[in-house]
mmCIF file of C-alpha atoms in Angstrom:
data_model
loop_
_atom_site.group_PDB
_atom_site.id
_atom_site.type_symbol
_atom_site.label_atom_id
_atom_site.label_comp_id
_atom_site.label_asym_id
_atom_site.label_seq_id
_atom_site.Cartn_x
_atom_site.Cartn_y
_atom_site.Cartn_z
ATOM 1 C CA UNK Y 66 0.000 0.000 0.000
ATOM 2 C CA UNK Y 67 1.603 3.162 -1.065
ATOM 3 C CA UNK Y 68 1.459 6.923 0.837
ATOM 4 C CA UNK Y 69 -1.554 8.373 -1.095
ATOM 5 C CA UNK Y 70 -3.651 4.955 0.141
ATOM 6 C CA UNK Y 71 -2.880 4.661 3.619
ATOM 7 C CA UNK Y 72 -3.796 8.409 3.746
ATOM 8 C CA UNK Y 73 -7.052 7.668 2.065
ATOM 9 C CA UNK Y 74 -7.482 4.851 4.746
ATOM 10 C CA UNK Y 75 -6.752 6.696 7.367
ATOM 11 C CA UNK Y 76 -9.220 9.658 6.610
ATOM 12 C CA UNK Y 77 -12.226 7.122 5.763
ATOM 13 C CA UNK Y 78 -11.513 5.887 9.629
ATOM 14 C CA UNK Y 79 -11.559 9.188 10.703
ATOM 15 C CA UNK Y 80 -14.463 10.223 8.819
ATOM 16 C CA UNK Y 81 -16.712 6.821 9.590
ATOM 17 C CA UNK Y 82 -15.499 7.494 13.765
ATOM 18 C CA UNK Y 83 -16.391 11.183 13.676
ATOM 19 C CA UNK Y 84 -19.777 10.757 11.704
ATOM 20 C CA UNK Y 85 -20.763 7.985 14.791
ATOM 21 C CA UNK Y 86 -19.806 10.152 17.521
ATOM 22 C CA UNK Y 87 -22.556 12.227 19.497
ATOM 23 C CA UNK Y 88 -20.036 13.627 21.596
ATOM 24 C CA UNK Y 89 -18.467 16.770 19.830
ATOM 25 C CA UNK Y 90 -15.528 17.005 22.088
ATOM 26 C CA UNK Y 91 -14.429 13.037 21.429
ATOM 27 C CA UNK Y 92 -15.362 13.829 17.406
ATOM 28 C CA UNK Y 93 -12.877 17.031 17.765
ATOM 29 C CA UNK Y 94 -9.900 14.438 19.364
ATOM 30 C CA UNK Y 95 -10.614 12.263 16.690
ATOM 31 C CA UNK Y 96 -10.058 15.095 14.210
ATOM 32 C CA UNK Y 97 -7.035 16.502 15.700
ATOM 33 C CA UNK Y 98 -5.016 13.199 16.161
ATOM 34 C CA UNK Y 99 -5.609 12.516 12.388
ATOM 35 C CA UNK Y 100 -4.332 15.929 11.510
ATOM 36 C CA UNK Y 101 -1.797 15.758 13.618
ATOM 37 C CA UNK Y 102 -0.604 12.144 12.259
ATOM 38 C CA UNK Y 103 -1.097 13.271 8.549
ATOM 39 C CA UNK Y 104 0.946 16.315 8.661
ATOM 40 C CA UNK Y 105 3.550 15.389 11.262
ATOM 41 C CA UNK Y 106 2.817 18.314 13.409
ATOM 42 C CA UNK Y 107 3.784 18.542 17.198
ATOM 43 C CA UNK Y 108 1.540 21.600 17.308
ATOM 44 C CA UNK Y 109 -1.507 23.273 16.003
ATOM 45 C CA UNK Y 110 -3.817 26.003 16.590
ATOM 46 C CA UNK Y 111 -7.004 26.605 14.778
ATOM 47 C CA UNK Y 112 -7.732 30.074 14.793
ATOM 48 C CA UNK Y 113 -10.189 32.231 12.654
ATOM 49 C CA UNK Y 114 -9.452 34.689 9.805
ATOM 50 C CA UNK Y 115 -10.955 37.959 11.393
ATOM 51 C CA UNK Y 116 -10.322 39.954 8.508
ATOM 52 C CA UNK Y 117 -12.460 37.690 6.839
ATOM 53 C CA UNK Y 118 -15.125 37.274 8.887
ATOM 54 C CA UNK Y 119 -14.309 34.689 10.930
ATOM 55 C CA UNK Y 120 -15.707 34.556 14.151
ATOM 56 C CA UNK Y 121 -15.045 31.361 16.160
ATOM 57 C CA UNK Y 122 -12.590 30.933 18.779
ATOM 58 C CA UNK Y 123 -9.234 30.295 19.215
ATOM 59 C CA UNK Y 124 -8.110 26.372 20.032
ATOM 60 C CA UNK Y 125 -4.515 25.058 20.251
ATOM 61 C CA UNK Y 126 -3.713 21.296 20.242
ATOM 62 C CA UNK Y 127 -1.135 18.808 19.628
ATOM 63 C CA UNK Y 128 2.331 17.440 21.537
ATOM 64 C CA UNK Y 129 3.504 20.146 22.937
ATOM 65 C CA UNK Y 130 6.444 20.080 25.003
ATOM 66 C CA UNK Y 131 6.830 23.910 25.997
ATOM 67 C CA UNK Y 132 4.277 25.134 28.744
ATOM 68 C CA UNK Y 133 3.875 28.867 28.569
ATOM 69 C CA UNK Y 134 -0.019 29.804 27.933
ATOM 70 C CA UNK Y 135 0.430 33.319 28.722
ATOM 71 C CA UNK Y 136 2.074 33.670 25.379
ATOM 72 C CA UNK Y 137 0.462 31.063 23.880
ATOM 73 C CA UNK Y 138 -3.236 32.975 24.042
ATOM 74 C CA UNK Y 139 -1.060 36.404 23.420
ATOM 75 C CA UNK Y 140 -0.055 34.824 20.591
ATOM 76 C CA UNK Y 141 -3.171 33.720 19.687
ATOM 77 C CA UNK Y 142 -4.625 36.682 19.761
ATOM 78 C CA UNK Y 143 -2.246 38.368 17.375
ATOM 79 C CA UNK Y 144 -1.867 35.876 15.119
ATOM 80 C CA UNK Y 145 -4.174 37.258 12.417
ATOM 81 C CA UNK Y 146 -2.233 40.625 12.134
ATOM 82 C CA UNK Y 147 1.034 38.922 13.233
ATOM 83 C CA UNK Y 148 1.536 35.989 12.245
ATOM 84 C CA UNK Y 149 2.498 35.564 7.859
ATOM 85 C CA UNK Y 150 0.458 32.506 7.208
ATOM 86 C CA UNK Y 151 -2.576 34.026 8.940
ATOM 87 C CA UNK Y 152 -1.865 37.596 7.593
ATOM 88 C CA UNK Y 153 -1.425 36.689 4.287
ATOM 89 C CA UNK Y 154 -4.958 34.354 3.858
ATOM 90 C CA UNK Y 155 -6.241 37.437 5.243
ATOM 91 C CA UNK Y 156 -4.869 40.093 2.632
ATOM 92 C CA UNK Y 157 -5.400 38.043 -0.009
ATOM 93 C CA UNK Y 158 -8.425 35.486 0.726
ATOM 94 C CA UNK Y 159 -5.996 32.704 -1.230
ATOM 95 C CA UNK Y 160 -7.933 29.391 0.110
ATOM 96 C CA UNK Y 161 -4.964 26.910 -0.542
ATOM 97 C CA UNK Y 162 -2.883 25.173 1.681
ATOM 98 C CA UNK Y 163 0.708 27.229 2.260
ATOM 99 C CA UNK Y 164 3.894 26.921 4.342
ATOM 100 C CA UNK Y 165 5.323 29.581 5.737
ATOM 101 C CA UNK Y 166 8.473 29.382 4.008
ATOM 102 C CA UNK Y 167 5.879 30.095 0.815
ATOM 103 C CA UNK Y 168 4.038 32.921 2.313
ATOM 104 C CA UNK Y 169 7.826 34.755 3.430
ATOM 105 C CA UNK Y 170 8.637 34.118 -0.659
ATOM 106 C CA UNK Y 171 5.661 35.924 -1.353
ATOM 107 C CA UNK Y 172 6.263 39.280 0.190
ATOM 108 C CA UNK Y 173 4.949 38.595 3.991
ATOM 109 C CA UNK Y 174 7.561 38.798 6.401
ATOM 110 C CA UNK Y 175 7.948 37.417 10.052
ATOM 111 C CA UNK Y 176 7.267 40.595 11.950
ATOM 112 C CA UNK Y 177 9.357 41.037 15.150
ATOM 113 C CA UNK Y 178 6.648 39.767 17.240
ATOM 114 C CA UNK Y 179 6.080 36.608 15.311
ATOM 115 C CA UNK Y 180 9.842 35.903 15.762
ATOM 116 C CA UNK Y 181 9.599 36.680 19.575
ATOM 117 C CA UNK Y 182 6.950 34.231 20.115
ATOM 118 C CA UNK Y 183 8.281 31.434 17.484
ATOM 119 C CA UNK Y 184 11.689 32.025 19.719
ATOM 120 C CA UNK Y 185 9.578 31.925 23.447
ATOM 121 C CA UNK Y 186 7.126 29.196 22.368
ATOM 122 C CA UNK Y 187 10.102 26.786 20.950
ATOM 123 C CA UNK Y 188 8.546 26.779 17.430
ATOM 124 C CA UNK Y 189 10.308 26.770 14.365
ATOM 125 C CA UNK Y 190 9.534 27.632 10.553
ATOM 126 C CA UNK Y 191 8.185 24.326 9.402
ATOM 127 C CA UNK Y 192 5.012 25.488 9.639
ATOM 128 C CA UNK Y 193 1.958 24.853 7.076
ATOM 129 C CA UNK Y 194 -1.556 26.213 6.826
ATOM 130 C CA UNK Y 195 -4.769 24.680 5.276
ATOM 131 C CA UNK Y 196 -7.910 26.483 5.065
ATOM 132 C CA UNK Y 197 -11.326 25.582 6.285
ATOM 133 C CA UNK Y 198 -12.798 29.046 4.244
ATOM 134 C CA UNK Y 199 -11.575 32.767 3.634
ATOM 135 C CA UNK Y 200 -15.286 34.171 3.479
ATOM 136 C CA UNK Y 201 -17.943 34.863 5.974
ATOM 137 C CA UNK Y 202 -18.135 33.345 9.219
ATOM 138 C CA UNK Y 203 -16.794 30.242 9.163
ATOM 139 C CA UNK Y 204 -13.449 32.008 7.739
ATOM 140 C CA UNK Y 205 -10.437 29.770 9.471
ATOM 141 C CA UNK Y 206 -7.622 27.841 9.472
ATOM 142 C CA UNK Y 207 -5.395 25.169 10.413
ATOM 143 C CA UNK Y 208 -2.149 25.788 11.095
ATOM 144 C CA UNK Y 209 0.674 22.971 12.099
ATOM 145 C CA UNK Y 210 4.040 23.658 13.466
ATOM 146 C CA UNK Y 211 6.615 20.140 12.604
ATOM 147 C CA UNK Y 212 10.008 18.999 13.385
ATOM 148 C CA UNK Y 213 10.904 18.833 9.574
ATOM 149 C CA UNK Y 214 10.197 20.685 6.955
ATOM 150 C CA UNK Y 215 7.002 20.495 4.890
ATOM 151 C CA UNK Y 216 7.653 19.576 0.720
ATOM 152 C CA UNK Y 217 5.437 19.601 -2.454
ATOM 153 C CA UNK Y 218 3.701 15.773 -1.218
ATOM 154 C CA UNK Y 219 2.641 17.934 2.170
ATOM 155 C CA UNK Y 220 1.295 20.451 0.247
ATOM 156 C CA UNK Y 221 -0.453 18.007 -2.105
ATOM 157 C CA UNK Y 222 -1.902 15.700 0.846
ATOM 158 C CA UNK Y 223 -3.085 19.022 2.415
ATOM 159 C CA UNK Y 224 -5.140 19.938 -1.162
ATOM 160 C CA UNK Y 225 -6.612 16.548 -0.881
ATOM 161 C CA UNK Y 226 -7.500 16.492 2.607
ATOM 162 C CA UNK Y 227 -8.766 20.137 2.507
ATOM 163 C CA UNK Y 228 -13.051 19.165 1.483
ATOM 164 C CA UNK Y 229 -12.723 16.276 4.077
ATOM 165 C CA UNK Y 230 -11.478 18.641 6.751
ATOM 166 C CA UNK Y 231 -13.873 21.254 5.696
ATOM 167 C CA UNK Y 232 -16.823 18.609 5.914
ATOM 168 C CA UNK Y 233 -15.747 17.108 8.781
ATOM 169 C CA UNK Y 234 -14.834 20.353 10.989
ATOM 170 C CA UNK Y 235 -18.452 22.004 9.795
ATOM 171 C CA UNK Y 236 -19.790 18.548 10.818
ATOM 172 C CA UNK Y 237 -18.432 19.066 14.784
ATOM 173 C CA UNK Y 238 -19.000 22.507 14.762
ATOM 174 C CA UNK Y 239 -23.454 21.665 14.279
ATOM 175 C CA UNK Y 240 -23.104 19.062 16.955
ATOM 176 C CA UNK Y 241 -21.378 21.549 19.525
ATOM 177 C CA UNK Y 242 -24.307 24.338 18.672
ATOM 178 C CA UNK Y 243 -26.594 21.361 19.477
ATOM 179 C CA UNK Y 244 -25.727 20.846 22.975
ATOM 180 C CA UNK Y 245 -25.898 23.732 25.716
ATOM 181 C CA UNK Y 246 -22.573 25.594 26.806
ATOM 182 C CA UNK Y 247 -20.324 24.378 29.179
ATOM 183 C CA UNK Y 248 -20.783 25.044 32.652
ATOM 184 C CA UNK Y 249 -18.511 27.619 34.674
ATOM 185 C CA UNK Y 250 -15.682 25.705 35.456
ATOM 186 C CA UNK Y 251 -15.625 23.990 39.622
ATOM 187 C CA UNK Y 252 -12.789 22.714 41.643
ATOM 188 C CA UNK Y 253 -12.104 19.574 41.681
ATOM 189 C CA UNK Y 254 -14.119 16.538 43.558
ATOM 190 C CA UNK Y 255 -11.136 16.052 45.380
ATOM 191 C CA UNK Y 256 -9.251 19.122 46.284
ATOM 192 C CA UNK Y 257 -5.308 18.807 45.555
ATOM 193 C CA UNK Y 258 -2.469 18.235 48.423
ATOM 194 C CA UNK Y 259 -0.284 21.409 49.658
ATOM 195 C CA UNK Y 260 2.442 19.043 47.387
ATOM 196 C CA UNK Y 261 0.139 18.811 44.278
ATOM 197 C CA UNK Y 262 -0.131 22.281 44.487
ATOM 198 C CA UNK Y 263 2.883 23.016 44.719
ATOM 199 C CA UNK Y 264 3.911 20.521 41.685
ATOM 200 C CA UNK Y 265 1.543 22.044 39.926
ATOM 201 C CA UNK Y 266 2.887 25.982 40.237
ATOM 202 C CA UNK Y 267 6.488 24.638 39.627
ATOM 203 C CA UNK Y 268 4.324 22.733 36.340
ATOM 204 C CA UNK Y 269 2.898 26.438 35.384
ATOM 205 C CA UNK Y 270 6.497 27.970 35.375
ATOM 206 C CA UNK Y 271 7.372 24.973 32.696
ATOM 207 C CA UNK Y 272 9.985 23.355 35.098
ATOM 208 C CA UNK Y 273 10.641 19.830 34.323
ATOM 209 C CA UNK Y 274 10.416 16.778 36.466
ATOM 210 C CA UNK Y 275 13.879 16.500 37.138
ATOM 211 C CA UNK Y 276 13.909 20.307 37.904
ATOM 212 C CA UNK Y 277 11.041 20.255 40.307
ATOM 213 C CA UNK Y 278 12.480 17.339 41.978
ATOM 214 C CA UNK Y 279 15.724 19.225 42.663
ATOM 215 C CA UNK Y 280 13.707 22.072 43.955
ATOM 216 C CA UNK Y 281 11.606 19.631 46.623
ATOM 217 C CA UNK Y 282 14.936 17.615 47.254
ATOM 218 C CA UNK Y 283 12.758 14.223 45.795
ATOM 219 C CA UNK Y 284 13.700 11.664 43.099
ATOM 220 C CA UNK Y 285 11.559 12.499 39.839
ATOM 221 C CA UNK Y 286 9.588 9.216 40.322
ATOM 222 C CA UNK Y 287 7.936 11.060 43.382
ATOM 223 C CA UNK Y 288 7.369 14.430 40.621
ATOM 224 C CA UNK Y 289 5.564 12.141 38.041
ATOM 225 C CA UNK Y 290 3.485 10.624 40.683
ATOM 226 C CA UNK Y 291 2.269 13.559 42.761
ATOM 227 C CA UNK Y 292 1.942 14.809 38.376
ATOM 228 C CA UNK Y 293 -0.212 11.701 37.783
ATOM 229 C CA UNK Y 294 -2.693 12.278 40.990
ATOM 230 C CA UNK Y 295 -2.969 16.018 40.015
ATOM 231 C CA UNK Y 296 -3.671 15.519 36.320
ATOM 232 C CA UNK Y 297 -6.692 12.822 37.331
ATOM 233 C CA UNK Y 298 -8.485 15.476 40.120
ATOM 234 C CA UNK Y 299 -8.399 17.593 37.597
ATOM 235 C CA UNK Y 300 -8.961 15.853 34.126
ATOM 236 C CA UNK Y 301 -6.094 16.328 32.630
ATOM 237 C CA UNK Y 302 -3.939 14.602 30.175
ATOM 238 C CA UNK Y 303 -0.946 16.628 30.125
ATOM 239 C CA UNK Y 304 1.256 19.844 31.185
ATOM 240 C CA UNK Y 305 -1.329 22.003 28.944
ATOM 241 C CA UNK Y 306 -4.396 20.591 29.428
ATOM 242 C CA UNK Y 307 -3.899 20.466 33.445
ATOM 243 C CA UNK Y 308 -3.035 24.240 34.053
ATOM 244 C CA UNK Y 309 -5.496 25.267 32.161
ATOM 245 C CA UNK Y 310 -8.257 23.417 34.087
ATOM 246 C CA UNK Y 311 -6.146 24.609 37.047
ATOM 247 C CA UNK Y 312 -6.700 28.556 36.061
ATOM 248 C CA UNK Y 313 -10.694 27.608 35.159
ATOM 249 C CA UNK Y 314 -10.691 26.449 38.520
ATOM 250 C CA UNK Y 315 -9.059 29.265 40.125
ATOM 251 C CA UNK Y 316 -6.291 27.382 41.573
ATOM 252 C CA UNK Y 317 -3.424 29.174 39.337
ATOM 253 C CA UNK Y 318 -3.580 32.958 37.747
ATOM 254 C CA UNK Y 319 -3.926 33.240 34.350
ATOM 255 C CA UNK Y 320 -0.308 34.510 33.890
ATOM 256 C CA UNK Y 321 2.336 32.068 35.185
ATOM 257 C CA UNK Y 322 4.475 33.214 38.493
ATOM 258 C CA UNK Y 323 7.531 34.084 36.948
ATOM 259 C CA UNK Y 324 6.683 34.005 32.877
ATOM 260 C CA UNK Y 325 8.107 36.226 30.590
ATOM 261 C CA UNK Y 326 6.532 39.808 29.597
ATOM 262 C CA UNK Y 327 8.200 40.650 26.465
ATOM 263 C CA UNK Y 328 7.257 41.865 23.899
ATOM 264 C CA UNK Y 329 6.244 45.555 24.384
ATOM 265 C CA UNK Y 330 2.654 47.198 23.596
ATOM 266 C CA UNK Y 331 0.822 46.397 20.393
ATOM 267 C CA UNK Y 332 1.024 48.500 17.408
ATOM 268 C CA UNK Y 333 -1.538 47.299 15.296
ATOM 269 C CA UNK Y 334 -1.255 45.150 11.445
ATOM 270 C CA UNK Y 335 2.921 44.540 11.492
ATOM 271 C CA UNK Y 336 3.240 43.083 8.109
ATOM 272 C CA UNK Y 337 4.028 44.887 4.928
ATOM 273 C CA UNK Y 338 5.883 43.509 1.682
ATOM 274 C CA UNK Y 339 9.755 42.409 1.555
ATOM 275 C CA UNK Y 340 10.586 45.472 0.170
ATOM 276 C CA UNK Y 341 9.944 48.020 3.664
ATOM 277 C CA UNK Y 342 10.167 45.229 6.121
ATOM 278 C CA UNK Y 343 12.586 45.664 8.572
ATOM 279 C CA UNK Y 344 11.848 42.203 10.559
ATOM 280 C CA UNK Y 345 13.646 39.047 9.659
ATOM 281 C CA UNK Y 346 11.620 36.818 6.313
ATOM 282 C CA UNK Y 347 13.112 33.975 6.906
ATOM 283 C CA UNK Y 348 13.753 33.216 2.978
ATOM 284 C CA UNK Y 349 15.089 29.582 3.637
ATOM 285 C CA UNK Y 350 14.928 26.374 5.176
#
């Protein structure tokens, strides 16, 4: 079985589990991990095209290693004015799949704020877009951050993935207007040890286990258990996921003890062409 079938294998799976599932937030999982998989991506982040209309909310997912969600939802928030790949399907409504290294050939350089948070996230350039829409409300996109750089079969997978993505994202998107909202976020059942909480601050400031258990003066075995009670009171699966329960819940502030506060004020729309750009364009792999 060559590339192009086990791809289309893998997406009729994906497709036939999503279809099945009446729970939106197990149909999204199902969509991410195949995205994921099919792009080799440690990261992504769904985020709308404003410019265009879009109007749903931000969402990052993947395997990511670095824990900083400060920037992460600064980032976020920026990303259609800051960010090329996002910029650029903005300016120019293009609906095909892009990498960045395309989008910096193009004219639409990394501003200085894109670079700081590529740098303080632990990102890189081998990054690649696909479209769900550049029009009207449902304007958005994918965008996936990998280890290697993306080539022409990435971008051609991405072109025919692109209608089953759109399908299948518009698909999870009716069953979450179908159910009511989420309620406010509670503390846990079972509230967390004067350890777990402290684990869990040390967690927020992206130590690792074998820094925390230097700090505590306990082998890292103790870390990843007192790590393993605290991610199941709070239903997490990882770094991420459990601080951000933990700041729904009150139990951490939203901005890390001790994270970074660069960069400066916003400015508005940082992005113009090669030509007067003064921040770095990145023009090669």
């Amino acid at each position: 079985m060559d590339s192009a079938d086990r791809l289309r294998e893998r997406w009729l799976d994906t497709a036939a589990g999503i279809l099945q599932e009446t729970d939106p937030g197990a149909a999204r999982t199902l969509l991410h991990d195949a995205l994921l998989e099919s792009f080799h991506a440690f990261a992504a982040v769904r985020a709308p095209l404003a410019a265009r209309g879009g109007t749903s909310a931000v969402s990052i997912f993947g395997h990511y290693p670095v824990l900083d969600t400060a920037a992460w939802e600064l980032a976020a928030q920026r990303a259609g004015a800051d960010h090329p790949m996002f910029a650029y399907h903005n300016a120019t409504a293009d609906p095909a799949p892009v990498t960045l290294l395309e989008v910096c050939e193009r004219g639409w350089a990394v501003s200085e704020f894109a670079d700081s948070m590529i740098e303080r996230l632990g990102l890189g350039r081998h990054q690649l877009s696909l479209p769900l829409g550049t029009a009207g409300t449902q304007s958005a996109t994918y965008g996936f951050v990998s280890d290697g750089a993306y080539r022409e079969r990435d971008l051609e997978s991405a072109g025919f993935l692109q209608p089953i993505v759109r399908g299948l994202d518009a698909h999870i998107r009716l069953l979450e207007s179908l159910l009511p909202g989420p309620a406010p976020a509670a503390e846990p059942e079972r509230p967390l040890t004067a350890r777990e909480l402290l684990v869990l601050a040390l967690v927020a400031r992206g130590c690792t286990a074998h820094g925390i258990a230097a700090r505590l003066g306990v082998s890292h075995r103790t870390v990843h258990k007192h790590q393993e009670n605290l991610y199941r009171k709070l239903g997490a699966v990882d770094r991420l996921s459990a601080v951000l329960r933990a700041q729904q819940c009150g139990l951490l502030p939203l901005q890390p003890a001790g994270a970074d506060d660069r960069p400066g004020g916003y400015s508005g729309n940082s992005h113009t062409p090669l030509d007067t750009a003064s921040p770095s364009a990145w023009p090669s792999s």
